[in-house]
Coordinates of C-alpha atoms and ligand atoms in Angstrom, one line a residue:
X1 CA 49.3 -1.6 -17.7
X2 CA 46.0 -2.4 -16.0
X3 CA 43.4 0.4 -16.2
X4 CA 41.2 0.8 -13.1
X5 CA 37.7 -0.6 -13.7
X6 CA 35.0 1.9 -14.6
X7 CA 32.1 2.1 -12.3
X8 CA 28.6 2.7 -13.6
X9 CA 25.6 4.6 -12.5
X10 CA 22.3 2.8 -13.0
X11 CA 19.4 4.9 -14.5
X12 CA 15.9 3.6 -14.2
X13 CA 12.5 4.9 -15.1
X14 CA 9.2 3.1 -14.6
X15 CA 5.9 3.0 -16.4
X16 CA 3.1 1.7 -14.3
X17 CA -0.2 0.6 -15.7
X18 CA -2.9 0.5 -13.0
X19 CA -6.5 -0.5 -13.5
X20 CA -9.0 2.2 -12.6
X21 CA -11.5 1.1 -10.0
X22 CA -14.8 1.4 -12.0
X23 CA -17.6 -1.1 -12.3
X24 CA -17.7 -0.7 -16.1
X25 CA -15.1 -0.4 -18.9
X26 CA -13.7 3.0 -19.9
X27 CA -15.7 3.6 -23.1
X28 CA -18.7 1.2 -22.9
X29 CA -21.1 -0.3 -20.4
X30 CA -19.6 -3.8 -20.1
X31 CA -18.5 -5.0 -16.7
X32 CA -14.8 -4.4 -15.9
X33 CA -14.7 -7.4 -13.6
X34 CA -12.8 -9.9 -15.7
X35 CA -10.8 -11.7 -13.0
X36 CA -11.8 -15.4 -12.9
X37 CA -14.6 -14.9 -15.4
X38 CA -15.3 -17.2 -18.4
X39 CA -13.7 -15.8 -21.5
X40 CA -15.5 -13.3 -23.8
X41 CA -18.6 -12.8 -21.6
X42 CA -18.0 -9.0 -20.9
X43 CA -18.1 -7.8 -24.5
X44 CA -20.1 -5.5 -26.7
X45 CA -19.8 -4.0 -30.2
X46 CA -17.9 -1.0 -28.8
X47 CA -15.1 -2.8 -27.0
X48 CA -14.5 -5.4 -29.6
X49 CA -14.4 -2.7 -32.3
X50 CA -17.3 -3.2 -34.6
X51 CA -17.3 -0.5 -37.3
X52 CA -19.5 2.5 -36.6
X53 CA -19.7 2.1 -32.8
X54 CA -19.1 5.2 -30.7
X55 CA -17.2 5.2 -27.4
X56 CA -18.6 7.1 -24.4
X57 CA -16.2 8.2 -21.7
X58 CA -16.8 6.7 -18.2
X59 CA -17.1 9.7 -16.0
X60 CA -16.2 7.8 -12.8
X61 CA -13.0 6.6 -14.6
X62 CA -12.1 10.2 -15.5
X63 CA -12.7 11.4 -11.9
X64 CA -10.6 8.7 -10.5
X65 CA -7.8 9.4 -13.0
X66 CA -7.9 13.0 -11.9
X67 CA -7.9 12.1 -8.2
X68 CA -4.9 9.9 -8.7
X69 CA -3.1 12.7 -10.5
X70 CA -3.8 15.1 -7.7
X71 CA -2.7 12.5 -5.1
X72 CA 0.6 12.2 -7.0
X73 CA 1.1 15.9 -6.8
X74 CA 0.6 16.4 -10.6
X75 CA -0.3 19.7 -12.3
X76 CA -3.8 19.4 -13.7
X77 CA -4.6 21.5 -16.7
X78 CA -8.1 22.6 -17.6
X79 CA -7.8 20.9 -20.9
X80 CA -7.3 17.2 -21.8
X81 CA -7.8 15.1 -24.8
X82 CA -7.8 11.5 -26.0
X83 CA -5.7 10.2 -28.9
X84 CA -5.6 7.1 -31.0
X85 CA -2.4 5.0 -30.7
X86 CA -2.4 2.9 -33.8
X87 CA -0.9 -0.6 -33.8
X88 CA -2.1 -4.0 -34.9
X89 CA -2.1 -6.8 -32.4
X90 CA -4.6 -9.7 -32.1
X91 CA -5.7 -8.7 -28.6
X92 CA -6.6 -5.2 -29.9
X93 CA -9.5 -5.7 -32.3
X94 CA -10.0 -2.0 -33.2
X95 CA -6.4 -1.8 -34.5
X96 CA -5.8 1.2 -32.2
X97 CA -5.8 1.9 -28.5
X98 CA -7.6 5.0 -27.1
X99 CA -4.9 6.8 -25.1
X100 CA -3.6 10.3 -24.4
X101 CA -0.4 11.8 -25.9
X102 CA 0.0 15.6 -25.6
X103 CA -2.7 16.4 -23.1
X104 CA -2.7 13.8 -20.3
X105 CA -4.9 14.4 -17.3
X106 CA -1.8 14.9 -15.0
X107 CA 1.7 16.2 -15.5
X108 CA 4.9 17.0 -13.5
X109 CA 4.1 15.3 -10.2
X110 CA 6.4 14.0 -7.5
X111 CA 6.4 11.6 -4.6
X112 CA 8.7 10.8 -1.7
X113 CA 10.1 7.3 -1.3
X114 CA 12.1 5.8 1.6
X115 CA 15.1 3.7 0.8
X116 CA 18.0 2.3 2.7
X117 CA 20.0 5.3 1.6
X118 CA 17.4 7.7 2.9
X119 CA 14.5 9.6 1.5
X120 CA 14.3 10.5 -2.2
X121 CA 12.0 12.5 -4.4
X122 CA 11.0 10.8 -7.6
X123 CA 9.5 12.9 -10.3
X124 CA 6.5 11.8 -12.3
X125 CA 6.4 12.9 -15.9
X126 CA 2.7 12.2 -16.5
X127 CA -0.4 10.3 -15.8
X128 CA -2.6 9.5 -18.7
X129 CA -5.8 7.5 -19.2
X130 CA -6.2 4.7 -21.7
X131 CA -7.9 1.4 -22.3
X132 CA -6.5 -2.1 -21.7
X133 CA -6.2 -4.8 -24.4
X134 CA -7.5 -8.3 -24.4
X135 CA -5.6 -11.3 -23.2
X136 CA -3.9 -13.9 -25.4
X137 CA -3.2 -17.5 -24.2
X138 CA -0.8 -19.4 -26.4
X139 CA -1.6 -23.1 -26.6
X140 CA -0.2 -25.9 -28.7
X141 CA -1.3 -25.3 -32.2
X142 CA -2.8 -21.9 -31.8
X143 CA -3.6 -18.9 -29.6
X144 CA -6.8 -18.2 -27.7
X145 CA -8.1 -14.6 -27.2
X146 CA -10.2 -13.3 -24.4
X147 CA -11.7 -9.8 -24.8
X148 CA -13.1 -9.5 -21.3
X149 CA -10.2 -7.1 -20.4
X150 CA -10.4 -5.2 -23.7
X151 CA -11.5 -1.6 -23.0
X152 CA -11.0 -1.7 -19.2
X153 CA -9.8 1.7 -17.9
X154 CA -6.1 2.1 -17.1
X155 CA -3.9 4.9 -15.7
X156 CA -0.4 4.9 -17.1
X157 CA 2.0 6.6 -14.7
X158 CA 5.4 7.5 -16.2
X159 CA 8.3 8.4 -13.9
X160 CA 11.4 10.5 -14.7
X161 CA 14.6 8.4 -14.8
X162 CA 15.2 9.2 -11.2
X163 CA 15.6 5.7 -9.8
X164 CA 19.1 4.3 -9.2
X165 CA 18.6 0.7 -8.2
X166 CA 16.3 -2.3 -8.2
X167 CA 15.5 -1.5 -4.5
X168 CA 14.6 2.2 -5.4
X169 CA 12.3 0.9 -8.1
X170 CA 10.5 -1.5 -5.7
X171 CA 10.2 1.2 -3.1
X172 CA 8.7 3.6 -5.7
X173 CA 6.3 1.0 -7.1
X174 CA 5.1 0.2 -3.6
X175 CA 4.6 3.9 -2.8
X176 CA 2.6 4.4 -6.0
X177 CA 0.4 1.4 -5.1
X178 CA -0.2 2.8 -1.7
X179 CA -1.1 6.3 -3.0
X180 CA -3.5 4.7 -5.6
X181 CA -5.2 2.9 -2.8
X182 CA -5.4 5.9 -0.5
X183 CA -6.9 8.0 -3.3
X184 CA -9.3 5.1 -4.1
X185 CA -8.4 5.3 -7.8
X186 CA -7.3 1.7 -8.1
X187 CA -7.3 -1.4 -5.9
X188 CA -3.9 -2.0 -7.4
X189 CA -4.0 -5.7 -6.5
X190 CA -1.0 -7.3 -8.1
X191 CA -2.3 -10.8 -7.8
X192 CA -5.3 -9.9 -10.0
X193 CA -3.1 -8.2 -12.6
X194 CA -4.4 -4.7 -11.7
X195 CA -0.9 -3.2 -11.7
X196 CA 1.9 -3.9 -14.1
X197 CA 5.3 -2.4 -14.6
X198 CA 7.6 -1.6 -17.6
X199 CA 11.1 -0.7 -16.4
X200 CA 13.6 1.2 -18.6
X201 CA 17.2 0.5 -17.6
X202 CA 20.4 2.0 -18.8
X203 CA 23.9 2.5 -17.4
X204 CA 26.5 5.3 -17.7
X205 CA 30.0 5.8 -16.4
X206 CA 29.9 7.6 -13.0
X207 CA 30.3 11.3 -13.5
X208 CA 28.6 11.6 -16.9
X209 CA 25.3 13.3 -17.2
X210 CA 24.0 12.1 -20.6
X211 CA 21.6 9.2 -20.9
X212 CA 22.7 6.1 -22.9
X213 CA 20.4 3.8 -24.9
X214 CA 18.1 1.9 -22.6
X215 CA 16.3 -1.4 -22.6
X216 CA 12.7 -1.5 -21.6
X217 CA 11.6 -4.6 -19.7
X218 CA 7.9 -5.2 -20.5
X219 CA 5.1 -6.4 -18.4
X220 CA 6.5 -7.2 -15.0
X221 CA 3.6 -8.2 -12.8
X222 CA 5.0 -8.6 -9.3
X223 CA 7.4 -6.7 -7.0
X224 CA 9.6 -9.7 -7.0
X225 CA 9.9 -9.9 -10.8
X226 CA 10.4 -6.1 -11.0
X227 CA 13.4 -6.5 -8.6
X228 CA 15.0 -9.6 -10.2
X229 CA 14.4 -8.4 -13.8
X230 CA 16.1 -5.1 -13.1
X231 CA 19.0 -6.8 -11.3
X232 CA 19.6 -9.1 -14.2
X233 CA 19.4 -6.3 -16.7
X234 CA 21.9 -4.2 -14.8
X235 CA 24.3 -7.1 -14.7
X236 CA 23.8 -7.9 -18.4
X237 CA 24.5 -4.3 -19.4
X238 CA 27.4 -4.0 -17.2
X239 CA 29.1 -6.9 -18.8
X240 CA 28.4 -5.4 -22.3
X241 CA 30.0 -2.1 -21.1
X242 CA 33.0 -3.9 -19.7
X243 CA 33.5 -5.6 -23.1
X244 CA 33.2 -2.3 -24.9
X245 CA 29.9 -3.2 -26.4
X246 CA 27.5 -0.8 -24.7
X247 CA 24.0 -0.7 -26.2
X248 CA 23.7 1.6 -29.2
X249 CA 20.0 1.8 -29.6
X250 CA 16.9 1.4 -27.4
X251 CA 15.4 -2.1 -27.2
X252 CA 12.4 -3.7 -25.8
X253 CA 13.0 -6.9 -23.8
X254 CA 10.9 -9.5 -22.1
X255 CA 11.4 -11.2 -18.7
X256 CA 11.1 -14.9 -18.1
X257 CA 10.3 -15.5 -14.4
X258 CA 11.3 -19.1 -14.6
X259 CA 14.9 -18.4 -15.7
X260 CA 15.1 -14.9 -14.0
X261 CA 16.5 -13.6 -17.3
X262 CA 15.6 -10.9 -19.7
X263 CA 15.5 -11.6 -23.5
X264 CA 15.5 -9.5 -26.6
X265 CA 12.1 -8.8 -28.2
X266 CA 12.5 -5.9 -30.7
X267 CA 14.0 -2.5 -31.3
X268 CA 12.0 0.0 -29.3
X269 CA 9.2 1.8 -31.0
X270 CA 9.1 5.6 -30.8
X271 CA 5.9 7.8 -30.6
X272 CA 6.1 8.3 -34.4
X273 CA 5.7 4.6 -35.0
X274 CA 2.2 4.8 -33.6
X275 CA 0.8 7.5 -35.9
X276 CA -1.0 9.2 -33.0
X277 CA -3.9 11.5 -33.8
X278 CA -6.7 13.0 -31.8
X279 CA -9.5 10.6 -31.2
X280 CA -12.3 11.8 -33.5
X281 CA -15.1 10.0 -31.7
X282 CA -14.5 11.6 -28.3
X283 CA -14.9 15.3 -27.6
X284 CA -11.9 17.1 -26.0
X285 CA -12.3 17.7 -22.3
X286 CA -12.5 21.0 -20.6
X287 CA -12.7 21.1 -16.8
X288 CA -14.5 23.7 -14.8
X289 CA -12.3 25.0 -11.9
X290 CA -15.1 24.1 -9.5
X291 CA -15.2 20.5 -10.8
X292 CA -11.5 20.1 -10.1
X293 CA -11.8 21.9 -6.7
X294 CA -14.5 19.5 -5.6
X295 CA -12.3 16.5 -6.6
X296 CA -9.5 18.0 -4.6
X297 CA -11.6 18.5 -1.5
X298 CA -12.8 15.0 -1.8
X299 CA -9.4 13.5 -1.7
X300 CA -8.7 11.7 1.6
X301 CA -5.5 12.1 3.6
X302 CA -2.5 10.8 1.7
X303 CA 0.1 8.3 3.2
X304 CA 2.8 10.9 4.1
X305 CA 0.3 13.2 5.8
X306 CA -1.0 10.3 7.8
X307 CA 2.5 9.3 8.8
X308 CA 3.3 12.8 10.1
X309 CA 0.0 12.9 12.0
X310 CA 0.9 9.6 13.7
X311 CA 4.3 10.9 14.8
X312 CA 3.3 14.4 15.8
X313 CA -0.2 14.1 17.0
X314 CA -0.3 10.5 18.3
X315 CA 3.3 10.3 19.3
X316 CA 3.7 6.9 17.8
X317 CA 7.2 5.5 17.1
X318 CA 8.6 5.9 13.5
X319 CA 8.3 2.1 12.9
X320 CA 4.7 2.0 14.2
X321 CA 3.7 5.0 12.1
X322 CA 5.4 3.5 9.0
X323 CA 3.8 0.1 9.5
X324 CA 0.3 1.6 9.7
X325 CA 0.9 4.1 6.9
X326 CA 1.8 1.3 4.5
X327 CA -1.5 -0.4 4.8
X328 CA -4.6 1.8 4.4
X329 CA -7.1 -0.7 5.7
X330 CA -5.1 -1.2 8.8
X331 CA -4.5 2.5 9.3
X332 CA -8.3 3.2 8.9
X333 CA -9.0 0.5 11.5
X334 CA -6.5 2.0 13.9
X335 CA -8.0 5.5 13.4
X336 CA -11.4 4.1 14.3
X337 CA -10.0 2.6 17.5
X338 CA -8.4 6.0 18.4
X339 CA -11.5 7.9 17.6
X340 CA -13.5 5.9 20.2
X341 CA -10.7 5.4 22.9
X342 CA -8.9 8.7 22.4
X343 CA -5.8 6.8 23.4
X344 CA -3.3 6.2 20.5
X345 CA -0.8 4.5 22.7
X346 CA -3.1 1.8 23.9
X347 CA -4.7 1.6 20.5
X348 CA -1.3 0.8 19.1
X349 CA -0.7 -1.9 21.7
X350 CA -4.0 -3.6 21.1
X351 CA -4.1 -3.4 17.3
X352 CA -0.4 -3.8 16.4
X353 CA 0.9 -6.1 19.1
X354 CA -2.0 -8.0 20.4
X355 CA -4.6 -8.3 17.6
X356 CA -2.1 -8.6 14.7
X357 CA 0.0 -11.0 16.8
X358 CA -3.0 -13.3 17.3
X359 CA -4.1 -13.1 13.7
X360 CA -0.6 -13.8 12.5
X361 CA -0.5 -17.0 14.5
X362 CA -3.5 -18.2 12.6
X363 CA -2.1 -17.0 9.3
X364 CA -5.0 -14.6 8.9
X365 CA -5.3 -11.0 7.8
X366 CA -7.1 -8.1 9.5
X367 CA -10.2 -8.6 7.3
X368 CA -10.5 -12.2 8.4
X369 CA -10.6 -11.5 12.1
X370 CA -13.8 -10.9 14.0
X371 CA -12.8 -8.1 16.4
X372 CA -14.3 -4.8 15.3
X373 CA -12.4 -1.5 15.8
X374 CA -15.4 -0.2 17.8
X375 CA -14.9 -3.0 20.3
X376 CA -11.2 -2.4 20.9
X377 CA -12.1 1.2 21.4
X378 CA -14.6 0.2 24.0
X379 CA -12.2 -2.1 25.7
X380 CA -9.7 0.8 26.1
X381 CA -12.5 2.9 27.5
X382 CA -13.1 0.3 30.2
X383 CA -9.5 0.4 31.2
X384 CA -9.1 4.1 31.2
X385 CA -12.3 4.6 33.2
X386 CA -10.8 2.3 35.9
X387 CA -13.4 -0.4 35.3
X388 CA -11.0 -3.1 34.1
X389 CA -7.4 -3.8 34.7
X390 CA -5.0 -3.7 31.8
X391 CA -3.9 -7.3 32.6
X392 CA -7.4 -8.7 32.4
X393 CA -8.1 -6.6 29.3
X394 CA -5.0 -7.9 27.5
X395 CA -5.5 -11.5 28.7
X396 CA -8.9 -13.1 29.4
X397 CA -11.1 -10.4 27.9
X398 CA -9.2 -9.9 24.7
X399 CA -8.9 -13.6 24.1
X400 CA -12.6 -14.0 24.5
X401 CA -13.2 -11.1 22.1
X402 CA -10.8 -12.6 19.6
X403 CA -12.3 -16.1 19.6
X404 CA -16.0 -15.2 19.9
X405 CA -16.3 -11.7 18.5
X406 CA -18.2 -10.7 21.6
X407 CA -18.4 -7.2 22.9
X408 CA -16.0 -6.4 25.8
X409 CA -18.6 -4.9 28.2
X410 CA -20.7 -8.1 27.8
X411 CA -17.7 -10.3 28.5
X412 CA -16.7 -8.3 31.6
X413 CA -20.3 -8.6 32.9
X414 CA -20.7 -12.3 32.1
X415 CA -17.4 -13.2 33.7
X416 CA -17.8 -10.8 36.6
X417 CA -14.4 -9.3 35.8
X418 CA -15.3 -5.6 36.0
X419 CA -15.2 -3.3 39.0
X420 CA -11.7 -3.0 40.4
X421 CA -11.4 -3.5 44.1
X422 CA -12.2 -0.5 46.3
X423 CA -9.4 1.0 48.4
X424 CA -10.8 -0.6 51.5
X425 CA -11.1 -4.1 49.9
X426 CA -7.6 -3.7 48.5
X427 CA -6.2 -2.8 51.9
X428 CA -7.8 -5.9 53.4
X429 CA -6.2 -8.2 50.8
X430 CA -2.8 -6.6 51.2
X431 CA -3.0 -6.8 55.0
X432 CA -3.7 -10.5 54.6
X433 CA -0.8 -11.0 52.2
X434 CA 1.6 -9.3 54.6
X435 CA 0.5 -11.5 57.5
X436 CA 1.1 -14.6 55.4
X437 CA 4.5 -13.5 54.3
X438 CA 6.3 -12.3 57.3
X439 CA 9.7 -13.3 56.1
X440 CA 9.4 -11.2 53.0
X441 CA 8.2 -8.2 55.0
X442 CA 11.3 -8.6 57.2
X443 CA 13.5 -8.9 54.1
X444 CA 12.0 -5.7 52.8
X445 CA 12.6 -3.9 56.0
X446 CA 16.2 -5.1 55.8
X447 CA 16.5 -3.4 52.4
X448 CA 15.8 -6.2 49.9
X449 CA 14.0 -4.6 46.9
X450 CA 13.2 -8.0 45.4
X451 CA 10.9 -8.7 48.4
X452 CA 8.7 -5.8 47.4
X453 CA 8.2 -7.2 43.9
X454 CA 7.4 -10.6 45.4
X455 CA 4.7 -9.0 47.6
X456 CA 3.2 -7.2 44.7
X457 CA 3.0 -10.5 42.8
X458 CA 1.3 -12.2 45.8
X459 CA -1.2 -9.3 46.0
X460 CA -2.0 -9.5 42.2
X461 CA -2.5 -13.2 42.6
X462 CA -4.8 -12.8 45.5
X463 CA -6.9 -10.1 43.8
X464 CA -7.0 -12.1 40.5
X465 CA -5.9 -9.1 38.6
X466 CA -8.7 -6.9 39.9
X467 CA -6.4 -4.3 41.5
X468 CA -5.4 -1.1 40.0
X469 CA -1.6 -1.6 39.9
X470 CA -0.8 2.0 40.9
X471 CA -3.1 1.9 43.9
X472 CA -1.7 -1.4 44.9
X473 CA 1.8 -0.1 44.9
X474 CA 0.7 3.0 46.9
X475 CA -1.2 1.1 49.6
X476 CA 1.5 -1.6 49.9
X477 CA 4.2 1.0 50.4
X478 CA 2.1 2.8 53.0
X479 CA 1.5 -0.4 55.0
X480 CA 5.1 -1.5 54.8
X481 CA 6.4 1.8 56.1
X482 CA 3.9 2.0 59.0
Ligands
ZN501 ZN1 -18.1 -3.3 -24.2
MN502 MN1 0.2 2.2 -22.0

């Protein structure tokens, strides 16, 4: 007898390490800017763990950690504390990492993610602060160590096992990245190693509620490896389950992004293995209510709120709102255009279609263009006050703005493009066009609608785009029905 195959549910939780955006390290005054630097230039006795050196908490790092916790909807308690996580590794000269165990700065948060199967709420267990380790480079015959990153402030954000697929996990990781950027707690630049993921993956037969042993994939540093590593791990575990050899204990695995496979590293450590104890060199933290209140007030608008504002207040389409929301810099730029022009529809046309379209052609990003938000705002004002036609604005004027970075008012003046034709002038032009196109006029009288469009086109050509299209239609209709 053939038994029907068991189907499995995938259970995933993510730990995300994100570098806190501070100028200096978390517990000393060394620069935190290690990207592209010569090895071992940002070091001092504190961060390389000389005996007797005392750490001092970076206040800006603490504030940013709290802001990120608030932005992720976490509960913030008035009390927080640092602990020592003891382990020996060559990139950790102190022999312990300053981290937080029982009293993290944030707990029990949640965020919304959008996936192909709809919106989901993902719960966040905790956000705690800690310090980064140094960096090892293995070469033939030895290993090099660089302590520039040692002691740089990190936020570790731990999710509940609420994710059900590789796609969920990527959507969640991107949403976290966006929120960290909105709250200005981290630049979360993946290319610079500012955000890294550990993904815990397990399977269970559909219908069961208990959790089975998981494997934790360490140190994934791109959305792409997050996705492919999880997919591989799901498939690997599914094959084990099908053979009746489901995992019996938690493991830690690595991921090789040249073979796209995960590989066994070790049996997973539990909290007991680290002999945590309260960090004796740092006083526990107690926050005044007013201090937390000020941080909360300071928090800028978060992605979801902005999305809703774009839909409800600006009447943008869902795809426009989503596209803007997912890129804070672009959304800030767009908001500046709207602030000046008071016209979200036209702002969307000029920013999303025209400006981004032209930039994309050149393979450039928003920051590399030379059109300022202020100037697009002004351009829309020129259109809305009847001084410039939409056609000219979109065409000649914008092209000039894009290539030279010149101000639109200046361009309009230099090229003599402003001042739409007066009603009288327009009437004269139309009259002339009608005289020159007697056949089309006759066609129109005989009921051919296409003739009307043809005449409009002729008038536009004759006025070189300086006619208000509404006015043109109105006067033309009047003259034709005389
Ligand atoms: Zn230092
Ligand atoms: Mn950690």
